[in-house]
C-alpha atoms as an extended CHARMM CRD file, in Angstrom:
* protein
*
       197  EXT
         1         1  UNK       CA             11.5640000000       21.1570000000       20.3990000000  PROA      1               0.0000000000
         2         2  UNK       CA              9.4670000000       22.0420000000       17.3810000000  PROA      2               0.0000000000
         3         3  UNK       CA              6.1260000000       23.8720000000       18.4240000000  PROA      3               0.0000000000
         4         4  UNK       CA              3.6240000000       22.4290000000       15.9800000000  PROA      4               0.0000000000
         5         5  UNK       CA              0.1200000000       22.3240000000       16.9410000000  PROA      5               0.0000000000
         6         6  UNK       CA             -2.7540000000       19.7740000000       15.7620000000  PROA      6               0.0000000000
         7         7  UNK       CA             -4.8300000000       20.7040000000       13.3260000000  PROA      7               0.0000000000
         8         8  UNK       CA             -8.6310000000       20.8530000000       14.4760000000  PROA      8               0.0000000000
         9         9  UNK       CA            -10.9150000000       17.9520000000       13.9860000000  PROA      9               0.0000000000
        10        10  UNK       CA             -7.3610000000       15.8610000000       13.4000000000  PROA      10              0.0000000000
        11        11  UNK       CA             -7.8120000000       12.5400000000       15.8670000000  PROA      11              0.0000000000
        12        12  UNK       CA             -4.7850000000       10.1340000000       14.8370000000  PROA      12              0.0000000000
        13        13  UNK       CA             -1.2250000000       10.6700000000       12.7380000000  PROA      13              0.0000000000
        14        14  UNK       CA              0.4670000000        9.2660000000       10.2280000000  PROA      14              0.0000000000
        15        15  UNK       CA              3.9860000000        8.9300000000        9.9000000000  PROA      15              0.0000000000
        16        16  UNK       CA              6.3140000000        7.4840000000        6.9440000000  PROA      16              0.0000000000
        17        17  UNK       CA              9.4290000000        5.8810000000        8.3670000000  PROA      17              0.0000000000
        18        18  UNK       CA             12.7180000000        6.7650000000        6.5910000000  PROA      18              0.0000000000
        19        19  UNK       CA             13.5610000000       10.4250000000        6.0280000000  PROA      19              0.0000000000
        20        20  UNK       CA             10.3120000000       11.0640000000        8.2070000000  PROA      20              0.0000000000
        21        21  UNK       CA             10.9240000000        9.2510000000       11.4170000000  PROA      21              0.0000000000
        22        22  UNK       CA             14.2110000000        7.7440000000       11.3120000000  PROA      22              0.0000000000
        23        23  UNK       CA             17.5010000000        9.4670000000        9.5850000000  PROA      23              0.0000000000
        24        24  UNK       CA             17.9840000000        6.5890000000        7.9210000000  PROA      24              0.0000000000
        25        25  UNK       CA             18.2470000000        7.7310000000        4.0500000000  PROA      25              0.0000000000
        26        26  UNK       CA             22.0600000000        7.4870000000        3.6970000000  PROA      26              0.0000000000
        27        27  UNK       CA             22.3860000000        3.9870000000        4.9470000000  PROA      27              0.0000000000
        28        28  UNK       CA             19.7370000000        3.2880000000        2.2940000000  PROA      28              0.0000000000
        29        29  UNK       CA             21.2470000000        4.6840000000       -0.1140000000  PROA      29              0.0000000000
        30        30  UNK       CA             24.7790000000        3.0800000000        0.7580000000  PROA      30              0.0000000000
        31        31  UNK       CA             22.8760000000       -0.1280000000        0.2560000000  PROA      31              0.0000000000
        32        32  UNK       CA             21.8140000000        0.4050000000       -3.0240000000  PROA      32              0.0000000000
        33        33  UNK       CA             24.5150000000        1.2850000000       -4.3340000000  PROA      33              0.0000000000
        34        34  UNK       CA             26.5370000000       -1.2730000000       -3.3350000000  PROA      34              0.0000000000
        35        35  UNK       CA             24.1580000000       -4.2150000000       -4.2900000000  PROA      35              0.0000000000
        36        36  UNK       CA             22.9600000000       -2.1710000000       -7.7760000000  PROA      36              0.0000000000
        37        37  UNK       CA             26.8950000000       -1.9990000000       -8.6220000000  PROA      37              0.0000000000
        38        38  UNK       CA             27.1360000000       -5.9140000000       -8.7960000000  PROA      38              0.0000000000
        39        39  UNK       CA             24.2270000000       -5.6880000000      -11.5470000000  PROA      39              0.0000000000
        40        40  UNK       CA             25.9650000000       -2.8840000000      -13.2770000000  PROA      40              0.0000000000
        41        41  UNK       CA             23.1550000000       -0.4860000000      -12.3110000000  PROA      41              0.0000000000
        42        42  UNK       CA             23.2480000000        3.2730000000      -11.7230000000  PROA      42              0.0000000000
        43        43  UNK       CA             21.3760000000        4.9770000000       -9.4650000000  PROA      43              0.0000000000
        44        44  UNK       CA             22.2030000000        8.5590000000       -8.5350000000  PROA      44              0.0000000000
        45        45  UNK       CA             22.2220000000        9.9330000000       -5.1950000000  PROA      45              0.0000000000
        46        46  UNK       CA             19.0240000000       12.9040000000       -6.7820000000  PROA      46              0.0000000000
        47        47  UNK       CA             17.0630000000        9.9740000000       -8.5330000000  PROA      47              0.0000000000
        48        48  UNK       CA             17.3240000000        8.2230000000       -5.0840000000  PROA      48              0.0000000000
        49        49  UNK       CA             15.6880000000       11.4770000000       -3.0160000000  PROA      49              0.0000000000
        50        50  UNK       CA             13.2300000000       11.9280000000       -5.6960000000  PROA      50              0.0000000000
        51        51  UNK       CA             11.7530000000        8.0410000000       -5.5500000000  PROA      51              0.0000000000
        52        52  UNK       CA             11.6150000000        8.2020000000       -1.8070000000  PROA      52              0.0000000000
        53        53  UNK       CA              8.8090000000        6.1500000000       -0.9930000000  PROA      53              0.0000000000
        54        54  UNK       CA              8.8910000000        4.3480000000       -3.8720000000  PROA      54              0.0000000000
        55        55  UNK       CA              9.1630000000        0.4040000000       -3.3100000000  PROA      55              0.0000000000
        56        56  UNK       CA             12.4430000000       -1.5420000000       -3.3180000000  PROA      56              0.0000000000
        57        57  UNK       CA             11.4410000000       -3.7070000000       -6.0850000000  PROA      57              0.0000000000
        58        58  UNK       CA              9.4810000000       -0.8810000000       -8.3520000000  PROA      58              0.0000000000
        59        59  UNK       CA             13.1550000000        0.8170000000       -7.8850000000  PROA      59              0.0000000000
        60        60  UNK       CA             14.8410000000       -1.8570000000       -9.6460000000  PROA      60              0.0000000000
        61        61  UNK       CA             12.3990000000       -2.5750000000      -12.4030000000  PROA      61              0.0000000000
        62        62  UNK       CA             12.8730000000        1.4130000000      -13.4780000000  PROA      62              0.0000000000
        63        63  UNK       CA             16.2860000000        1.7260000000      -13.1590000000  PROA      63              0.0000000000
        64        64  UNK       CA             16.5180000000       -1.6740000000      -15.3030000000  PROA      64              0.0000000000
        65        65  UNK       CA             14.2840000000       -0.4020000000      -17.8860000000  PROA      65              0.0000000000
        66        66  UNK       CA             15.4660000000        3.0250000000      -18.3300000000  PROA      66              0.0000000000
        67        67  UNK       CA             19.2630000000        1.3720000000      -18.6360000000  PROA      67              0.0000000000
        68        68  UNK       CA             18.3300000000       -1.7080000000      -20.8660000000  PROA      68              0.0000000000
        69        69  UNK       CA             18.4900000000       -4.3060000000      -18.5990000000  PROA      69              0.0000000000
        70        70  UNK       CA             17.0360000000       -7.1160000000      -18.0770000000  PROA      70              0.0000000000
        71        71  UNK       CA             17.0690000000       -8.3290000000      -14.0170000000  PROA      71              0.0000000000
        72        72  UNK       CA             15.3790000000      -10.2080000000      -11.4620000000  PROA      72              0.0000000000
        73        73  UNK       CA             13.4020000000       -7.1890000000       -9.8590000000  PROA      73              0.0000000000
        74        74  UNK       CA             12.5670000000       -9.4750000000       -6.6230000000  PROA      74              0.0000000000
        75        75  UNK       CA             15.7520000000      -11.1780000000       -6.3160000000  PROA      75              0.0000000000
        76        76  UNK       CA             17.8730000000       -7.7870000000       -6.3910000000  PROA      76              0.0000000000
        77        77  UNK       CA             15.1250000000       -6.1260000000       -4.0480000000  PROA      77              0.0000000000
        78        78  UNK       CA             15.3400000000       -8.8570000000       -1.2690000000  PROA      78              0.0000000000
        79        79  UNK       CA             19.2760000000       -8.7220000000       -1.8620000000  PROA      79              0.0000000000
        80        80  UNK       CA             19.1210000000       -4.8220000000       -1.3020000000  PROA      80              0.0000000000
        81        81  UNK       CA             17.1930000000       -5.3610000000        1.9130000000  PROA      81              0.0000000000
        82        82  UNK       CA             19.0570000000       -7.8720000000        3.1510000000  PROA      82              0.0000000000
        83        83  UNK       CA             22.5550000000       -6.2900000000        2.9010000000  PROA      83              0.0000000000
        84        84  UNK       CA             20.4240000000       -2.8750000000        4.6230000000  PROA      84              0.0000000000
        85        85  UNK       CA             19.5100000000       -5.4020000000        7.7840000000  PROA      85              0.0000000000
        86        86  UNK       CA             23.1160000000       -6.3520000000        7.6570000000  PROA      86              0.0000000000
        87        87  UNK       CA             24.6280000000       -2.8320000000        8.2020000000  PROA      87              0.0000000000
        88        88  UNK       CA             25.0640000000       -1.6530000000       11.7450000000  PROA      88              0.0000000000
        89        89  UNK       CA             21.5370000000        0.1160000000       13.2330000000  PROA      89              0.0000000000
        90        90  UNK       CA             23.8040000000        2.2250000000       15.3670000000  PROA      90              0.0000000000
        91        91  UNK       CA             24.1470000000        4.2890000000       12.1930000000  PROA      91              0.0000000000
        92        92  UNK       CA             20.1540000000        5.4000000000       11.9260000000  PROA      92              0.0000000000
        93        93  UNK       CA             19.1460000000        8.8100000000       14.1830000000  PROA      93              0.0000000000
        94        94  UNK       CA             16.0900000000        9.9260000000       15.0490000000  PROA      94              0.0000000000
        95        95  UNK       CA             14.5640000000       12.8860000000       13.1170000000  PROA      95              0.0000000000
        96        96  UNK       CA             14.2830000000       14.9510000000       16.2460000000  PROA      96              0.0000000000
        97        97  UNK       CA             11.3730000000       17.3290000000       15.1940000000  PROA      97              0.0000000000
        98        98  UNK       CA              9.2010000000       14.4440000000       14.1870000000  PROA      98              0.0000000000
        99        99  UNK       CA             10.0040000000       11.3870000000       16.7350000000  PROA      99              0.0000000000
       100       100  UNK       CA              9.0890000000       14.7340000000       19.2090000000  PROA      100             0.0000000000
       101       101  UNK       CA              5.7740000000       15.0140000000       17.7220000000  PROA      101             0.0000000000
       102       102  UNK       CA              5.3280000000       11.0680000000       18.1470000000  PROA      102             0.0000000000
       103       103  UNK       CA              6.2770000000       11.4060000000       21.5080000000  PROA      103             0.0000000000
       104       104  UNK       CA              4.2540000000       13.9950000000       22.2030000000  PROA      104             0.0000000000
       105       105  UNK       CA              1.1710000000       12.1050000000       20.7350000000  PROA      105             0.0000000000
       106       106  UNK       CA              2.0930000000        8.5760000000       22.4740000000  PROA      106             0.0000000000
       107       107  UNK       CA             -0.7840000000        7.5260000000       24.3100000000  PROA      107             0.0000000000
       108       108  UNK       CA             -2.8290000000       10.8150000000       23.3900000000  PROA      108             0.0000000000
       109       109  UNK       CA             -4.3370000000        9.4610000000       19.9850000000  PROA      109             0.0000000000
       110       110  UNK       CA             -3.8840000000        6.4300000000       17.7200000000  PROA      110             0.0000000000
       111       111  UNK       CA             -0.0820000000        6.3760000000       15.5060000000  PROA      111             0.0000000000
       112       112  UNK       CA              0.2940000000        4.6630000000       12.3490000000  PROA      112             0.0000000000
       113       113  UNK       CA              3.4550000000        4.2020000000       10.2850000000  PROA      113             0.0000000000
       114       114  UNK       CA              2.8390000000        3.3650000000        6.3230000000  PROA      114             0.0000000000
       115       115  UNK       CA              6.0620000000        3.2190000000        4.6370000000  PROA      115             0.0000000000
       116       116  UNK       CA              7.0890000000        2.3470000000        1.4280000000  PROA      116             0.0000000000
       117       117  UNK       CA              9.5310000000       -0.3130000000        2.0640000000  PROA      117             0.0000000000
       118       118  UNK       CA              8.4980000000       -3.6840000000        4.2470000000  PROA      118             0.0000000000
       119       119  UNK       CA              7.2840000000       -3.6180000000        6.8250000000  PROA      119             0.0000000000
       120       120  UNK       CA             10.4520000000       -5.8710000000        8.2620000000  PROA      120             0.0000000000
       121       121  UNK       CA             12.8090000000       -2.8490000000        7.7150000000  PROA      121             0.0000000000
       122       122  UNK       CA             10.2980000000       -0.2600000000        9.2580000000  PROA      122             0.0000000000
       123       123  UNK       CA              9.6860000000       -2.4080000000       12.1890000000  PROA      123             0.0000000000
       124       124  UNK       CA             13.6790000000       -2.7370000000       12.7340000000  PROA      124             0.0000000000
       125       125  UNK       CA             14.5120000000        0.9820000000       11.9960000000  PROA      125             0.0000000000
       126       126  UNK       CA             11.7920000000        1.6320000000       15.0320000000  PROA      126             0.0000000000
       127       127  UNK       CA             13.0700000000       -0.6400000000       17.1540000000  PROA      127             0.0000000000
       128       128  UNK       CA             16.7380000000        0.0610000000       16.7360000000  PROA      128             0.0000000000
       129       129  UNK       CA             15.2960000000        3.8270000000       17.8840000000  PROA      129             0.0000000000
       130       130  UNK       CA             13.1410000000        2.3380000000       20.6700000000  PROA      130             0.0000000000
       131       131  UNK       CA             10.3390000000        3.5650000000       19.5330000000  PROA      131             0.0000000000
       132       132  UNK       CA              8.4060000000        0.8410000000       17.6980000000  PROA      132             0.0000000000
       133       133  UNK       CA              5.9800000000        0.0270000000       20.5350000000  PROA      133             0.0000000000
       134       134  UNK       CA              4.6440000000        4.1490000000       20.0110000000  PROA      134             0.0000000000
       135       135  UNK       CA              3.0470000000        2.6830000000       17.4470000000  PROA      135             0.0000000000
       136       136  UNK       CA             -0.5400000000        0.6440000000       17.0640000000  PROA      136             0.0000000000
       137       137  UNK       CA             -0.2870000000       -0.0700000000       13.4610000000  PROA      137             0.0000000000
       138       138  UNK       CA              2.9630000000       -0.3270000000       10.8010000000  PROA      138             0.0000000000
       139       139  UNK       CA              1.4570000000       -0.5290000000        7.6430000000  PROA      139             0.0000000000
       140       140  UNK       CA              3.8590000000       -1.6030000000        4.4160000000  PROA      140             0.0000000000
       141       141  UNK       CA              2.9450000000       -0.0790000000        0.3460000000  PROA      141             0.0000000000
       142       142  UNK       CA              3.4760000000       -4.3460000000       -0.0950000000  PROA      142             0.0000000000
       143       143  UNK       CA              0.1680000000       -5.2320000000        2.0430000000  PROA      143             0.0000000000
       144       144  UNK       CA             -1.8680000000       -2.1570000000        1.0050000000  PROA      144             0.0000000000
       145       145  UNK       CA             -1.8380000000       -2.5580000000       -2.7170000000  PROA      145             0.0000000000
       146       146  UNK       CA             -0.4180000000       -0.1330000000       -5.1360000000  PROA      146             0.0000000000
       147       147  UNK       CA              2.7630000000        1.6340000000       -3.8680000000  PROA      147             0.0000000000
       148       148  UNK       CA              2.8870000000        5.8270000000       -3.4450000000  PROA      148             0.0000000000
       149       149  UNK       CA              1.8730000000        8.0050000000       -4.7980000000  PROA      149             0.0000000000
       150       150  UNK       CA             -1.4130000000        5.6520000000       -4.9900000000  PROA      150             0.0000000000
       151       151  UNK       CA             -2.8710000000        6.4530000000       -1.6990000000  PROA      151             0.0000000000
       152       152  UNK       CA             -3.4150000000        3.0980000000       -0.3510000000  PROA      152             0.0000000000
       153       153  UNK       CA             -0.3350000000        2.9160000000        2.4800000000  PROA      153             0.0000000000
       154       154  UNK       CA             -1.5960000000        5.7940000000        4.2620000000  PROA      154             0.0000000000
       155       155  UNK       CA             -5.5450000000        4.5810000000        3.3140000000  PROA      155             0.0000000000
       156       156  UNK       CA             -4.8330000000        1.2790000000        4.9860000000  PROA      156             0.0000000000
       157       157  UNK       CA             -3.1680000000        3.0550000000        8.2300000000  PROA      157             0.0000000000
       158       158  UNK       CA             -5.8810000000        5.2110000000        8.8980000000  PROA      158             0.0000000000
       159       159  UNK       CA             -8.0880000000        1.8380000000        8.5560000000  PROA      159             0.0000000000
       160       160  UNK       CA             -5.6900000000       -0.0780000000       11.3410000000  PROA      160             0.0000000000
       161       161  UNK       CA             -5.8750000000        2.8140000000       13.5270000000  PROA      161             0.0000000000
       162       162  UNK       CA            -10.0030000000        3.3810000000       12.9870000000  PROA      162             0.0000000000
       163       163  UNK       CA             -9.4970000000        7.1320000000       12.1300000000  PROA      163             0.0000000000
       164       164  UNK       CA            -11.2930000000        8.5140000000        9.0690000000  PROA      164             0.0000000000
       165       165  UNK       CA             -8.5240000000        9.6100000000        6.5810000000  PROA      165             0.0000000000
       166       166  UNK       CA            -10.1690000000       13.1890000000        6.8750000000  PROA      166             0.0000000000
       167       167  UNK       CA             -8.8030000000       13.1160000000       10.4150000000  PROA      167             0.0000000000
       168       168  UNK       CA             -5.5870000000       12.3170000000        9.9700000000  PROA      168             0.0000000000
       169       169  UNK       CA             -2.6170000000       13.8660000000        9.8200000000  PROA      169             0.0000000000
       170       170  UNK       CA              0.1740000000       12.6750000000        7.6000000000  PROA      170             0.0000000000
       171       171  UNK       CA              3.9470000000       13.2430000000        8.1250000000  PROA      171             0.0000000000
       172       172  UNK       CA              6.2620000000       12.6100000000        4.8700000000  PROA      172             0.0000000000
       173       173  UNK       CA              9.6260000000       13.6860000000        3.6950000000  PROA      173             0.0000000000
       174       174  UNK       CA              9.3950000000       12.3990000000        0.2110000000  PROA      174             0.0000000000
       175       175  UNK       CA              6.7300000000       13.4440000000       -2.9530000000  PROA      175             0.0000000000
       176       176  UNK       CA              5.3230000000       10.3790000000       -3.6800000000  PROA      176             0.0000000000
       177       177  UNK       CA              4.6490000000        9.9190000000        0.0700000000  PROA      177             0.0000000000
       178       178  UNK       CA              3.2360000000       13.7990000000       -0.2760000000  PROA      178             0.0000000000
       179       179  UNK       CA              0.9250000000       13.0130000000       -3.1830000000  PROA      179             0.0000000000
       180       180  UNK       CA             -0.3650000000        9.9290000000       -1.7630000000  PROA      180             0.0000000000
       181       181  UNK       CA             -1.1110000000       11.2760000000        1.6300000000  PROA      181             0.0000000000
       182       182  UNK       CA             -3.2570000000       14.1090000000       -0.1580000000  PROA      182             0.0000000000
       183       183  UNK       CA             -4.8160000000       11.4170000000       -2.6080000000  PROA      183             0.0000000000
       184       184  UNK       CA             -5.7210000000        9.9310000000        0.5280000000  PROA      184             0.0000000000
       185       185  UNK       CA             -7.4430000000       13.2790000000        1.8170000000  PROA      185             0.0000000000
       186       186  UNK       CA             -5.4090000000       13.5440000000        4.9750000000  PROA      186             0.0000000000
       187       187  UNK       CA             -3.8030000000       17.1390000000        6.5710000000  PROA      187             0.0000000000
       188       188  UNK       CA             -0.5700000000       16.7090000000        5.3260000000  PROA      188             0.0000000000
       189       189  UNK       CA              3.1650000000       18.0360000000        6.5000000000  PROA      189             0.0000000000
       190       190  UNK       CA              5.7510000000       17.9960000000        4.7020000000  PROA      190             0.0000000000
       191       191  UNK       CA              8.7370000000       17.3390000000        7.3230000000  PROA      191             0.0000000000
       192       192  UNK       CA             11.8330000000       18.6310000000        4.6790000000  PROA      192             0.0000000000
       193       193  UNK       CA             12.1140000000       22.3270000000        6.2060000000  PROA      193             0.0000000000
       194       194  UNK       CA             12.2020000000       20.5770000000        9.7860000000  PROA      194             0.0000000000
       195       195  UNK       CA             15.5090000000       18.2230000000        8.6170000000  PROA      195             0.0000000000
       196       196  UNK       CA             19.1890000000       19.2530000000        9.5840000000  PROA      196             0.0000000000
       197       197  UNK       CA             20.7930000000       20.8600000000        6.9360000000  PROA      197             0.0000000000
């Protein structure tokens, strides 16, 4: 178990949801490129790391632009999610050192989850951990306004949970997610160093 300790003055947390909470970044990734192949779009397996936290549907309107396309940005988005929900959930893990954080913090002070992708898919990646009900507010980029690296998400999450952002702590995997959370003024941790290698 990782020994981190909370920051003084910190009185809720934060958490993104894939790459953060759940292990789930290869099954996403497996989905896009199965449903950008039918559009004959590329997306490489860097591009995808770097855009974590980016929404679904911004995805496919910069990948479309930057290879001449012209797509339905929605339609491909809600086809992208829909094949993810299709795959089996016995694929996603938990990212041990963070879900033991969570755990840790369960019942001890308000948890929020603002995620780039909808809330639907967050709420099913928890669950399929059993670990959704650790949570008193799952907050999508979709419902907040602009997506990361605009603060908003994380903005809105500290709202649900009624904890200044000052006193939050924020726990991302990806840069937008990163910049957002310290846009939004909250202690922030990056969780990379704590994933398997």
């Amino acid at each position: 178990m990782l020994n981190w300790t909370l920051p003084a003055g910190c009185r809720g947390l934060i958490f993104d949801c894939d790459g953060t909470l759940v292990d789930s970044m290869p099954l996403h990734y497996h989905a896009w490129v199965t449903v950008l192949r039918r559009y004959n779009l590329g997306f490489t397996e860097a591009r995808f790391y770097q855009w974590a936290g980016v929404p679904v549907e911004e995805i496919v309107r910069r990948l479309a632009l930057e290879q001449g396309l012209t797509v339905d940005a929605r339609r491909i988005a809600a086809e992208r999610d829909a094949y993810f929900h299709s795959l089996p959930t016995s694929a996603l893990r938990p990212v041990a050192a963070v879900v033991d954080i969570a755990r840790r913090f369960h019942r001890r002070l308000p948890l929020a989850v603002a995620t780039g992708s909808t809330r639907a898919s967050a709420e099913a990646s928890l669950r399929a951990l059993g670990i959704l009900e650790w949570f008193d507010a799952v907050v999508s980029s979709q419902e907040a306004g602009r997506p990361k690296p605009a603060p908003d998400v994380f903005l809105l999450a500290a709202e649900r949970i009624a904890v200044a952002p000052g006193h939050c702590v924020a726990f991302e995997d990806g840069e937008a997610g990163l910049q957002a959370a310290r846009a939004a003024g909250m202690h922030v941790v990056d969780i990379r160093p704590w994933l398997p290698h």
